[in-house]
PDB file of C-alpha atoms in Angstrom:
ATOM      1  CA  UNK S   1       0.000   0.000   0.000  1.00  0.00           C
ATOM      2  CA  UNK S   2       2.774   2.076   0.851  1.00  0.00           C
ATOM      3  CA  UNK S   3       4.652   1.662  -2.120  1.00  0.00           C
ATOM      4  CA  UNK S   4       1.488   2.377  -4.835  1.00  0.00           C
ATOM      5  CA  UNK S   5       1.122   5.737  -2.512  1.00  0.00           C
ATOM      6  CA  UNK S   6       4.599   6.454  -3.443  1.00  0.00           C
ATOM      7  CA  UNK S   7       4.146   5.238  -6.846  1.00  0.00           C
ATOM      8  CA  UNK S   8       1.141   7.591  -7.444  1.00  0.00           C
ATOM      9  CA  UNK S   9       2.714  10.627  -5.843  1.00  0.00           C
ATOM     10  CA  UNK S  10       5.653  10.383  -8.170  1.00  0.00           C
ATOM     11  CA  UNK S  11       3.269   9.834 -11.275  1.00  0.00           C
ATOM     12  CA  UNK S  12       1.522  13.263  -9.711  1.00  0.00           C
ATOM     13  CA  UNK S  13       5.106  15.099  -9.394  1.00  0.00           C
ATOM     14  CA  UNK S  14       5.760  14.336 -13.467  1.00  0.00           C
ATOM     15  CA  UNK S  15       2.268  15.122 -14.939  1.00  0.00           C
ATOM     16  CA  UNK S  16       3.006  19.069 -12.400  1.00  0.00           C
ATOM     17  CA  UNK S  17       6.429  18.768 -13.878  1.00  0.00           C
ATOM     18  CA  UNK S  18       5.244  18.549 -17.448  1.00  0.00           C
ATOM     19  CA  UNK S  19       2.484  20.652 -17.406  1.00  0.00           C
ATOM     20  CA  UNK S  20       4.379  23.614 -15.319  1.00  0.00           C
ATOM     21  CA  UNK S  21       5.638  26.569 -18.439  1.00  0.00           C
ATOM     22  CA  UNK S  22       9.261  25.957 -19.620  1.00  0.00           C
ATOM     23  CA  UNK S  23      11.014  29.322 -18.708  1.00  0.00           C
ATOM     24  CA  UNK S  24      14.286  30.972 -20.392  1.00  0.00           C
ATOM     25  CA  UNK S  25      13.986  27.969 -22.933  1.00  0.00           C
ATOM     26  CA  UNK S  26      12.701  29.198 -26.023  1.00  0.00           C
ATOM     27  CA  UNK S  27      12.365  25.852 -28.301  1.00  0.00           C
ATOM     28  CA  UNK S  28      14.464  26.425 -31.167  1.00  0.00           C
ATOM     29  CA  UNK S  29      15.359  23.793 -34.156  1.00  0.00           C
ATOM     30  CA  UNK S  30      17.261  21.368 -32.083  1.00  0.00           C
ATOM     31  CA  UNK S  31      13.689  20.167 -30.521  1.00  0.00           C
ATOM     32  CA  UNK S  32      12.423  18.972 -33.364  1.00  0.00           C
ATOM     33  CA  UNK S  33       9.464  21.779 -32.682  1.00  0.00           C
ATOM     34  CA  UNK S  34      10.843  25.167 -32.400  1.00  0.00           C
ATOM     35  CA  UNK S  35       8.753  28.266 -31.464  1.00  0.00           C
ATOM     36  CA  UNK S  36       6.942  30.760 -33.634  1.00  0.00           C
ATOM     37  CA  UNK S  37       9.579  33.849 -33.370  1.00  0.00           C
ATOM     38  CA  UNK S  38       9.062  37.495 -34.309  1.00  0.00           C
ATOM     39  CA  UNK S  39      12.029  39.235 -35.168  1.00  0.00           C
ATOM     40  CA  UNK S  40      12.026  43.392 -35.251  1.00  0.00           C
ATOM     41  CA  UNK S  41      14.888  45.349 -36.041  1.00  0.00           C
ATOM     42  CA  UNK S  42      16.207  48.712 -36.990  1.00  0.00           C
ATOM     43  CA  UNK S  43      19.484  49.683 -38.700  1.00  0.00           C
ATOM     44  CA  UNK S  44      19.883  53.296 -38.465  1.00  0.00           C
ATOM     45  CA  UNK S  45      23.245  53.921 -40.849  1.00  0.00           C
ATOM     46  CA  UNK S  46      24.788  52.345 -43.657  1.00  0.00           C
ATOM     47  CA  UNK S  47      25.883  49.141 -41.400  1.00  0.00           C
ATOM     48  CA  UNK S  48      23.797  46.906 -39.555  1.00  0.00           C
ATOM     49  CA  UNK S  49      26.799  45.594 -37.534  1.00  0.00           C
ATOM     50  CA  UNK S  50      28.751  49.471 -36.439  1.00  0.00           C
ATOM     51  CA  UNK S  51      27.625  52.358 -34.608  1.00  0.00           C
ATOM     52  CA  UNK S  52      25.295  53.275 -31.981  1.00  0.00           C
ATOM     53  CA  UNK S  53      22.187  53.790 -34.322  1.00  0.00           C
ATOM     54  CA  UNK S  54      20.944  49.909 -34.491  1.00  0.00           C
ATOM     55  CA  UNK S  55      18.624  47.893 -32.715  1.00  0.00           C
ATOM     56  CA  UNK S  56      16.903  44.025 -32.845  1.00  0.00           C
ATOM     57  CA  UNK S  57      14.198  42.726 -30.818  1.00  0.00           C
ATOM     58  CA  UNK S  58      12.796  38.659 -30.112  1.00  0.00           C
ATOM     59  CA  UNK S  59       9.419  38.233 -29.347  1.00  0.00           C
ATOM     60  CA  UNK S  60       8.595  34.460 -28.402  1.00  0.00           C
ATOM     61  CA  UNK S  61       4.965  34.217 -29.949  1.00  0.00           C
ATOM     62  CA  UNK S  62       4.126  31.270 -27.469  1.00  0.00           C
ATOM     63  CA  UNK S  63       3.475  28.239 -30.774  1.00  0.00           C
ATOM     64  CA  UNK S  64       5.234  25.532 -31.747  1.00  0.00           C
ATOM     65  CA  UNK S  65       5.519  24.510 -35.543  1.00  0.00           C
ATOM     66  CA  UNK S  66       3.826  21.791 -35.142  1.00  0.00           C
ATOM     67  CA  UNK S  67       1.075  23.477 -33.407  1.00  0.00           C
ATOM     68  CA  UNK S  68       1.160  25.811 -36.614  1.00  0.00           C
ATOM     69  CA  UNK S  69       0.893  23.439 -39.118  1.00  0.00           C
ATOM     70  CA  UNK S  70      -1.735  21.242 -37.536  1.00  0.00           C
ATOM     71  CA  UNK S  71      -3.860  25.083 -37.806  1.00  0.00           C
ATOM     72  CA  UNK S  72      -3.089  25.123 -40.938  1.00  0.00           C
ATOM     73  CA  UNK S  73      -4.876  21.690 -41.529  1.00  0.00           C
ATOM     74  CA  UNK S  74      -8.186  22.961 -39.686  1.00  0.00           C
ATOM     75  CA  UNK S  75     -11.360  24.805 -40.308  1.00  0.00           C
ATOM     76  CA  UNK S  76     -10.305  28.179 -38.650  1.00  0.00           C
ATOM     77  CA  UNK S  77      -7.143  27.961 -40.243  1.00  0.00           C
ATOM     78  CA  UNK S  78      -3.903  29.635 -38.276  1.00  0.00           C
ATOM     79  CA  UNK S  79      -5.112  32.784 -37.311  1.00  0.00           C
ATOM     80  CA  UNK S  80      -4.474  35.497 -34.413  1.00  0.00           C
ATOM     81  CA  UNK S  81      -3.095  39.264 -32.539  1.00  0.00           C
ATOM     82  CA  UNK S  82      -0.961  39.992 -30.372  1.00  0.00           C
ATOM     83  CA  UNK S  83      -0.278  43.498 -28.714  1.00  0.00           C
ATOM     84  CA  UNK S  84       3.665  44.039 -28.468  1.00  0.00           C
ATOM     85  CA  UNK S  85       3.066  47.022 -25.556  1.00  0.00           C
ATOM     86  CA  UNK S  86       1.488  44.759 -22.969  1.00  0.00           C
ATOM     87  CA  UNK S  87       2.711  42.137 -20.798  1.00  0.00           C
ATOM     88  CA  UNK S  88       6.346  40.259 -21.188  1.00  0.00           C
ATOM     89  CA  UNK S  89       6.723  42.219 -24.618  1.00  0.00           C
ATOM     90  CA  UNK S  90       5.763  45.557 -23.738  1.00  0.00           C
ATOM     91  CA  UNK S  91       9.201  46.622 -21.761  1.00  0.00           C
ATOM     92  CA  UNK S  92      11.267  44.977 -25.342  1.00  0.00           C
ATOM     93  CA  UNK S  93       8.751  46.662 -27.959  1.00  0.00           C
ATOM     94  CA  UNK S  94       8.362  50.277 -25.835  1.00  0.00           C
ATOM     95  CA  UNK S  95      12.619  49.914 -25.295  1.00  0.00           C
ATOM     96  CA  UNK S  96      12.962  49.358 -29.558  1.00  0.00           C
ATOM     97  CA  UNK S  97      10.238  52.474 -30.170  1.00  0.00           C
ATOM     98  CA  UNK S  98      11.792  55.201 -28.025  1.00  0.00           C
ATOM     99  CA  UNK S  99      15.294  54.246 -29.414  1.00  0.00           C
ATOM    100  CA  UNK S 100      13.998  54.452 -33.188  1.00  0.00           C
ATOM    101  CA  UNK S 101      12.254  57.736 -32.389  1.00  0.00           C
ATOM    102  CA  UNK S 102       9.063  58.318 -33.883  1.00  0.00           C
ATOM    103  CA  UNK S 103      10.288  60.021 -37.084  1.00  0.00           C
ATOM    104  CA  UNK S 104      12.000  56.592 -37.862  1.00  0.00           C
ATOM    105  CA  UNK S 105       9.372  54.491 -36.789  1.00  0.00           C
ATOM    106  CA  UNK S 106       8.201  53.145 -40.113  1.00  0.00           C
ATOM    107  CA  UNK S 107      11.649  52.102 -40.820  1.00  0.00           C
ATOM    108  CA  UNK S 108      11.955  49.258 -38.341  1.00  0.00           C
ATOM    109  CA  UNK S 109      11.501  45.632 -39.885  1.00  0.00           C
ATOM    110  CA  UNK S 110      10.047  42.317 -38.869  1.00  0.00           C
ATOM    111  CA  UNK S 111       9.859  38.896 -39.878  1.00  0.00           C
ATOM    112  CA  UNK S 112       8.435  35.261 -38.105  1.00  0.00           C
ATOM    113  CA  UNK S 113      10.249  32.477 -38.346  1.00  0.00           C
ATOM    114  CA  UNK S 114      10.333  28.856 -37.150  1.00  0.00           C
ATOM    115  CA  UNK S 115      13.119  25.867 -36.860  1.00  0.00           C
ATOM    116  CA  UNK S 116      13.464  22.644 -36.509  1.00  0.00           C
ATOM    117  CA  UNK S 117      16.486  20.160 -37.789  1.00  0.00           C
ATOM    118  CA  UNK S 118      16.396  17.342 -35.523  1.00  0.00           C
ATOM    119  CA  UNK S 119      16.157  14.901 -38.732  1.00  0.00           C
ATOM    120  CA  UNK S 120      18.654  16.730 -41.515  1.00  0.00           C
ATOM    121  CA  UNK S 121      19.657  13.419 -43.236  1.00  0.00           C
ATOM    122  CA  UNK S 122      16.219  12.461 -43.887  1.00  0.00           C
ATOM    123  CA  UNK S 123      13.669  13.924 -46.226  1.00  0.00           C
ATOM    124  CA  UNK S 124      11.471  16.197 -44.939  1.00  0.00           C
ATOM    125  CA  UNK S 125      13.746  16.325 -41.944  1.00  0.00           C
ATOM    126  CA  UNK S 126      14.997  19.848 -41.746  1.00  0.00           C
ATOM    127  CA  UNK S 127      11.598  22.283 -41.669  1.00  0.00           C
ATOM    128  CA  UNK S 128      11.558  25.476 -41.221  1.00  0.00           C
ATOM    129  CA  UNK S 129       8.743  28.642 -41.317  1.00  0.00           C
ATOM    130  CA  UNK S 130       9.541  32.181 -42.542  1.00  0.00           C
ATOM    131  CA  UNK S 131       7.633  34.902 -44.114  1.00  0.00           C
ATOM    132  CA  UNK S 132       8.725  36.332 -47.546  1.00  0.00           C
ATOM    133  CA  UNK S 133       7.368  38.981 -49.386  1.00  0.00           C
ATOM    134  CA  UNK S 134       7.580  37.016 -52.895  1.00  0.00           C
ATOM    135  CA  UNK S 135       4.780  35.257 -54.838  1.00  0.00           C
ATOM    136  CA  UNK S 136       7.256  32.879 -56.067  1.00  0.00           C
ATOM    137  CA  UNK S 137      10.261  31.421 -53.980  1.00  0.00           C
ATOM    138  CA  UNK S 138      13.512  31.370 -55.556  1.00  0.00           C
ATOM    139  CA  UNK S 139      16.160  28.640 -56.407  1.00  0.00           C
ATOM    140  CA  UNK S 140      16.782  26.777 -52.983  1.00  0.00           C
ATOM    141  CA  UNK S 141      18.866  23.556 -52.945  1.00  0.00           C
ATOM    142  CA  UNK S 142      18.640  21.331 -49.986  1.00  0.00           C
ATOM    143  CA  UNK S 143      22.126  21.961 -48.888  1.00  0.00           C
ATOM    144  CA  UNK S 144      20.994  26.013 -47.765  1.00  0.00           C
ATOM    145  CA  UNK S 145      18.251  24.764 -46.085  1.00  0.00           C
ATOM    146  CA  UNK S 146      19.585  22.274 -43.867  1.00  0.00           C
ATOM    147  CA  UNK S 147      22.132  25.170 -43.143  1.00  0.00           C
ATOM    148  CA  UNK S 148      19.926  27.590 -42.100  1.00  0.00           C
ATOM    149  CA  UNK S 149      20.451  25.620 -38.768  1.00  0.00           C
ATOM    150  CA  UNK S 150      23.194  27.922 -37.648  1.00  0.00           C
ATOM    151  CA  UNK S 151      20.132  30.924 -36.840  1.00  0.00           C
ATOM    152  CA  UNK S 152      20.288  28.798 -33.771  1.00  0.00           C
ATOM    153  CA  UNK S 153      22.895  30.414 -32.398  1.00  0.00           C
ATOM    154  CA  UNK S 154      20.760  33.568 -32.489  1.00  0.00           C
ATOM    155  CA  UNK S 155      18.016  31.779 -30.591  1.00  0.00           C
ATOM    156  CA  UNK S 156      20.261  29.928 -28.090  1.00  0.00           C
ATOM    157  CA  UNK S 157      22.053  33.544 -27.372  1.00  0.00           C
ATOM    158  CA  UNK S 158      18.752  34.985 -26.298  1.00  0.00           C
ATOM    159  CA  UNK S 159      17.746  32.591 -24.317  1.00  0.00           C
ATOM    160  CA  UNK S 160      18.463  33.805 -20.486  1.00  0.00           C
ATOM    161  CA  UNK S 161      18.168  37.911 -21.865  1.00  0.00           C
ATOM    162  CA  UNK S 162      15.021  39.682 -21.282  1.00  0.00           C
ATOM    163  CA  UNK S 163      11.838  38.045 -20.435  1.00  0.00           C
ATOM    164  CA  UNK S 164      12.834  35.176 -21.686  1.00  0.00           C
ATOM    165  CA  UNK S 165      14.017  34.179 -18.390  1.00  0.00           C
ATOM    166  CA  UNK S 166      10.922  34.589 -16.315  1.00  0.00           C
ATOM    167  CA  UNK S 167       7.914  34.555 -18.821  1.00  0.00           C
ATOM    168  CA  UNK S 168       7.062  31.425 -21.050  1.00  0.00           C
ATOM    169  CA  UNK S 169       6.535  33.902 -23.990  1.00  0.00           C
ATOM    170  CA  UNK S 170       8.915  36.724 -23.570  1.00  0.00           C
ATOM    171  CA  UNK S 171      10.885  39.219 -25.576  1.00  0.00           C
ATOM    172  CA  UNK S 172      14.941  40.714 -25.623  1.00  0.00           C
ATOM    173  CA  UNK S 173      16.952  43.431 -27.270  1.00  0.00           C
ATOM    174  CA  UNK S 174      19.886  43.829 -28.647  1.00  0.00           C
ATOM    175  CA  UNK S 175      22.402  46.206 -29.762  1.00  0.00           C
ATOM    176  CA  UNK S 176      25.617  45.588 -31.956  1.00  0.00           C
ATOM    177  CA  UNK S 177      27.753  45.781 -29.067  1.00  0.00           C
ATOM    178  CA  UNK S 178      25.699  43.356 -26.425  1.00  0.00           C
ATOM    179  CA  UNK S 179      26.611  39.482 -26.169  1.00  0.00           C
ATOM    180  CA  UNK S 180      27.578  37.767 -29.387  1.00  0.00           C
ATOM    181  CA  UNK S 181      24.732  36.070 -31.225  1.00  0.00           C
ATOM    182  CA  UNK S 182      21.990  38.702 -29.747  1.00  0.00           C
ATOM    183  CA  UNK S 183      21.465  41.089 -32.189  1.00  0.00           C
ATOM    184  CA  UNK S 184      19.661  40.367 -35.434  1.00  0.00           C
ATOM    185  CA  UNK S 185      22.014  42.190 -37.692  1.00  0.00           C
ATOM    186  CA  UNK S 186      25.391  40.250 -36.442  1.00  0.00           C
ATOM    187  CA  UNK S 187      24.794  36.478 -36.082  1.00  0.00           C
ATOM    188  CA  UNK S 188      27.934  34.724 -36.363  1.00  0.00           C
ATOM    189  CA  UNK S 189      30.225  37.849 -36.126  1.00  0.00           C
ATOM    190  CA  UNK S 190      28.579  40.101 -39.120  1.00  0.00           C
ATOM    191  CA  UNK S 191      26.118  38.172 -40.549  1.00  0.00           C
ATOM    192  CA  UNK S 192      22.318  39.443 -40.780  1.00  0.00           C
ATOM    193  CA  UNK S 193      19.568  37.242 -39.495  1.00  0.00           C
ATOM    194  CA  UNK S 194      16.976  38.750 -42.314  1.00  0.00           C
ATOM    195  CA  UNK S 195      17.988  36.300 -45.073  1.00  0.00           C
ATOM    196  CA  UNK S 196      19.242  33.388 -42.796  1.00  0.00           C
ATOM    197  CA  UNK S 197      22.865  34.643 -42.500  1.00  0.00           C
ATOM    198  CA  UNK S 198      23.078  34.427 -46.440  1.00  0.00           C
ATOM    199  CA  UNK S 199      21.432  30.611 -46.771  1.00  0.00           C
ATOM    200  CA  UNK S 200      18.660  32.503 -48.837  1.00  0.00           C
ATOM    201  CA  UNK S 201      18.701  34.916 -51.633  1.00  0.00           C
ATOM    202  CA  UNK S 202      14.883  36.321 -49.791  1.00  0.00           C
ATOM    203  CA  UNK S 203      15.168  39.195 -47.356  1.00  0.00           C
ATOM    204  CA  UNK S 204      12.357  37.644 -45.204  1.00  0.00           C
ATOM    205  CA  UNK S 205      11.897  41.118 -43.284  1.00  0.00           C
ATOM    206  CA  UNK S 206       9.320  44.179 -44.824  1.00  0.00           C
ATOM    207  CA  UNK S 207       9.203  47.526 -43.371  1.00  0.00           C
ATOM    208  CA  UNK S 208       5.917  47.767 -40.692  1.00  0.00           C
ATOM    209  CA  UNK S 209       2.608  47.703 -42.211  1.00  0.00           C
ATOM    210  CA  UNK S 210       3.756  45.249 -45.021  1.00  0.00           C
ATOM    211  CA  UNK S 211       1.364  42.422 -45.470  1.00  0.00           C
ATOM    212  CA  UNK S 212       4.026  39.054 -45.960  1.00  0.00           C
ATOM    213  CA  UNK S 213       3.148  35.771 -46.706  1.00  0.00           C
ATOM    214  CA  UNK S 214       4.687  32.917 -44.881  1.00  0.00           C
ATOM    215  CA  UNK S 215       6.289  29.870 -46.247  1.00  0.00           C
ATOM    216  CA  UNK S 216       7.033  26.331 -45.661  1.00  0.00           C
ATOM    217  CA  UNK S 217      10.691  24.908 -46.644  1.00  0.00           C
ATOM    218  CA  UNK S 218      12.006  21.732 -46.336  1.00  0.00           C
ATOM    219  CA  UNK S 219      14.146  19.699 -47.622  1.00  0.00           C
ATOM    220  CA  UNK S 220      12.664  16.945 -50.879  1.00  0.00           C
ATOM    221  CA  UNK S 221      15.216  14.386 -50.390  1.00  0.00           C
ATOM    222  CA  UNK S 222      18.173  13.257 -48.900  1.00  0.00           C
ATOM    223  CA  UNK S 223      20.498  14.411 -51.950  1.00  0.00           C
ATOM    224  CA  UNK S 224      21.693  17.848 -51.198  1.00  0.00           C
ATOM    225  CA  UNK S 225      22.050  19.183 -54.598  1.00  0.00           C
ATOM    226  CA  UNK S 226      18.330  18.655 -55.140  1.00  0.00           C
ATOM    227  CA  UNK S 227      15.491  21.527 -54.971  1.00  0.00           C
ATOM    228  CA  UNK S 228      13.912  21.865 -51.597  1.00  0.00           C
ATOM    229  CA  UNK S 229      10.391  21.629 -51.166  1.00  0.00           C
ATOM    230  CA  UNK S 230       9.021  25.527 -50.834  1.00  0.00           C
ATOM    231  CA  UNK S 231       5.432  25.440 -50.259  1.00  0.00           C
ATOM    232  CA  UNK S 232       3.517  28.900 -49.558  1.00  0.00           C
ATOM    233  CA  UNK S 233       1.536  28.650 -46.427  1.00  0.00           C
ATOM    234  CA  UNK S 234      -2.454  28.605 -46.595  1.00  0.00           C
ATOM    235  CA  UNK S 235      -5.330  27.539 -48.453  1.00  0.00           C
ATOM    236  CA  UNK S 236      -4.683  27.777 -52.244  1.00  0.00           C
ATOM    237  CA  UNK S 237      -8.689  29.185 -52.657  1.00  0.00           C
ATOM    238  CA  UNK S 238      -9.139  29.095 -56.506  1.00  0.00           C
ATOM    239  CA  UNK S 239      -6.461  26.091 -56.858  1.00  0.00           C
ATOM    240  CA  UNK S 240      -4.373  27.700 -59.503  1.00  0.00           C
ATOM    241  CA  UNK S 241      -0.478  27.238 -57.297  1.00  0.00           C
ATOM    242  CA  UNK S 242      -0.298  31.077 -57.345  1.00  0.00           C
ATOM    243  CA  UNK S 243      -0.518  33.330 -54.470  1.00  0.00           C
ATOM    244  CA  UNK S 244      -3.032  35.712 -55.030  1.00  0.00           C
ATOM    245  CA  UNK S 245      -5.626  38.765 -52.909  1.00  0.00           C
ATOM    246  CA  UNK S 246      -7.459  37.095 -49.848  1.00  0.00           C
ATOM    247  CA  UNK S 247      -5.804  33.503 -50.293  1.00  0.00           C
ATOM    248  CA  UNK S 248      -3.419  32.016 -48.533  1.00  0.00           C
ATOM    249  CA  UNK S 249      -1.527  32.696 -44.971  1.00  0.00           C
ATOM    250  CA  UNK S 250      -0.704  36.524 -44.133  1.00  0.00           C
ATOM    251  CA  UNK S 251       1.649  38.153 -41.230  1.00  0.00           C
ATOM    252  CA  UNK S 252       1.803  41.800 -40.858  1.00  0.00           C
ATOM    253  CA  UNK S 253       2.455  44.049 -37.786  1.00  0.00           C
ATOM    254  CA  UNK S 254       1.717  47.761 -37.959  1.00  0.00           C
ATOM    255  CA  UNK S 255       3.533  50.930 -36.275  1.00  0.00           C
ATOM    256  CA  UNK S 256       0.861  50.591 -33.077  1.00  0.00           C
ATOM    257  CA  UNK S 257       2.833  47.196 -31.894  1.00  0.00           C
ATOM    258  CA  UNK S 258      -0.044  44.907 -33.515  1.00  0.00           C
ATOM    259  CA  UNK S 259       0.997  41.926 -35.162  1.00  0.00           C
ATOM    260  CA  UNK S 260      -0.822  39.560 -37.059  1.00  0.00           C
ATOM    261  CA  UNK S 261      -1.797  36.567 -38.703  1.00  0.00           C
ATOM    262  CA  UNK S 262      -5.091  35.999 -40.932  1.00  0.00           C
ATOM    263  CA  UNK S 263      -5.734  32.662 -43.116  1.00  0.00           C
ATOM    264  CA  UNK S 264      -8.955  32.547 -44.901  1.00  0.00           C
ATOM    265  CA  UNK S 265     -11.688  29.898 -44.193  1.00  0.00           C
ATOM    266  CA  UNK S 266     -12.499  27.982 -47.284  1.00  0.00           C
ATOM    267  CA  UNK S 267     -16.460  26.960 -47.831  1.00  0.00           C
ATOM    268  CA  UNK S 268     -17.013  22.972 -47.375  1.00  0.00           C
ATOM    269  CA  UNK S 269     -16.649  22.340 -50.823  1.00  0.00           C
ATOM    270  CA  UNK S 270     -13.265  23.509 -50.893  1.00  0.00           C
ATOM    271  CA  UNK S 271     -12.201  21.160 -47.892  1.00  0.00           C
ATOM    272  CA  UNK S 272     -13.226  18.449 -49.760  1.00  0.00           C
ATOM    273  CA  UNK S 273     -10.625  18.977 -52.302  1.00  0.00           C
ATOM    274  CA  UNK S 274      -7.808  19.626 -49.878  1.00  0.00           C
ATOM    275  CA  UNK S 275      -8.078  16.636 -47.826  1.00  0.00           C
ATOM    276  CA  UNK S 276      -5.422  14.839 -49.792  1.00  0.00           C
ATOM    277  CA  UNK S 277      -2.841  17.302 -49.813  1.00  0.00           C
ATOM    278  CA  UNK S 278      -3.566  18.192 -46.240  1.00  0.00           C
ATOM    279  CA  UNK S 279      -2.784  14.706 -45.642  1.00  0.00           C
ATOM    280  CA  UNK S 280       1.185  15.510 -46.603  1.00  0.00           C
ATOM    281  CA  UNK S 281       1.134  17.848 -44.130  1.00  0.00           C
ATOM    282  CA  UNK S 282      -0.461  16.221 -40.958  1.00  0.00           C
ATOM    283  CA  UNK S 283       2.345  12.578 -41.797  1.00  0.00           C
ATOM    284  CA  UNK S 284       4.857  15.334 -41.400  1.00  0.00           C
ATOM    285  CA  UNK S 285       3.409  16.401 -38.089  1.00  0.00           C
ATOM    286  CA  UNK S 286       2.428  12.833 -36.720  1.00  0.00           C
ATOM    287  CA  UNK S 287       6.098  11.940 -37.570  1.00  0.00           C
ATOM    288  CA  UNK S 288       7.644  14.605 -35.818  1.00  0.00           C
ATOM    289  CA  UNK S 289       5.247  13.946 -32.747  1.00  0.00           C
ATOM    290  CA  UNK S 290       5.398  10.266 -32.745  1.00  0.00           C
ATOM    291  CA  UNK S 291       2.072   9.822 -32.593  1.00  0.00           C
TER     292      UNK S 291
END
């Protein structure tokens, strides 16, 4: 008797342990399931990387990719706000605003991104989420996507600054001259974060008030001079493989600290006919979840 009360105390103790929020961990690619990340920055002179007139910011959004792509495979679609000037984010956004000054305000860039490369030799085993403002993504061999692992760095740097430490969904700054790795317009010494230090020819950041699409890239196959997979992120409405007006996934975030995402909801007819390509999408999830 004694020993199934210990038994069920400890089974207790793990399902609080689980179920408690993961502080100063933001999950990056290495989990197989990294976090929904929006990136803000500023450059205020000719480089990004000199001077005192630049500025990045990391706002955990609080989902996981997986959690993102299983919304994409549901009736509301992935959809939803939030307000950069209150809680955990408001002390990082307010910090990046007054620095900028309000005459420069519509200067300052953002972009969302997600990682995960737990599974790079296998197809379909590096993933990774990014807006880009382009109807069409470029050339992209396997090789520069399974590369874009090194952002990492920029996420594991971040990790114990700002929020980050105390909230589940928090936010940091950064400035050229802070911690290596911080700031968004230095990763790896002088590197910028906006096309993936280099690993893609898209600058995946638009001035505020830009409506972006977001993007799906993997990799097709396990040879790494083949084409990676680069699927636009949505519900293709009027089926033609083009992104076009009120289709398809949308991120924007305005000058008032408002970001957001907006899918449209296609009619039941239209589900019908998506079902088997949705089904691509939800063996990638089960396979990353095990389930």
């Amino acid at each position: 008797m004694k020993m199934n009360f210990k038994l069920k105390a400890l089974a207790v103790a793990a399902i609080m342990a689980a179920s408690a929020p993961a502080f100063a961990a933001i999950d990056g690619g290495v989990t197989g399931n990294g976090e929904l990340l929006l990136n803000v920055r500023y450059y205020g002179g000719d480089s990004a990387t000199t001077g005192g007139d630049d500025i990045s910011a990391l706002f955990d959004l609080g989902l996981k990719m997986n959690d993102v792509l299983a919304a994409n495979s549901s009736l509301t679609g992935l959809a939803g706000t939030w307000n950069l000037n209150s809680g955990a984010y408001g002390a990082s956004w307010n910090q990046l605003v007054n620095f900028v000054g309000a005459a420069n305000i519509g200067k300052i860039e953002f972009n969302v991104i997600a990682l995960d490369d737990t599974d790079r030799n296998l197809a379909g085993g590096s993933r990774y989420l990014m807006t880009g403002n382009v109807n069409s993504w470029p050339s992209q061999g396997n090789t520069n996507v399974k590369t874009m692992n090194i952002m990492e760095a920029y996420i594991d740097a971040n990790n114990s600054r700002g929020t980050h430490a105390t909230d589940a969904n928090g936010a940091s700054v950064a400035m050229p001259t802070d911690a290596p790795n911080t700031f968004f317009g230095a990763i790896g010494g002088s590197t910028q974060g906006d096309n993936w230090m280099a690993k893609t020819t898209v600058d995946t950041t638009q001035v505020l008030g830009t409506e972006q699409n977001f993007w799906f890239l993997t990799t097709s196959s396990t040879s790494n001079l083949a084409q990676a997979t680069k699927t636009p992120f949505g519900v293709d409405l009027n089926h033609d493989g083009v992104i076009g007006a009120g289709e398809f996934t949308k991120i924007a975030l305005n000058e008032a600290g408002i970001l957001s995402i907006t899918s449209p909801v296609p009619e039941a007819d239209t589900w019908a006919m998506l079902l088997a390509g949705l089904g691509m999408l939800g063996a990638m999830v089960r396979r990353r979840t095990g389930v």
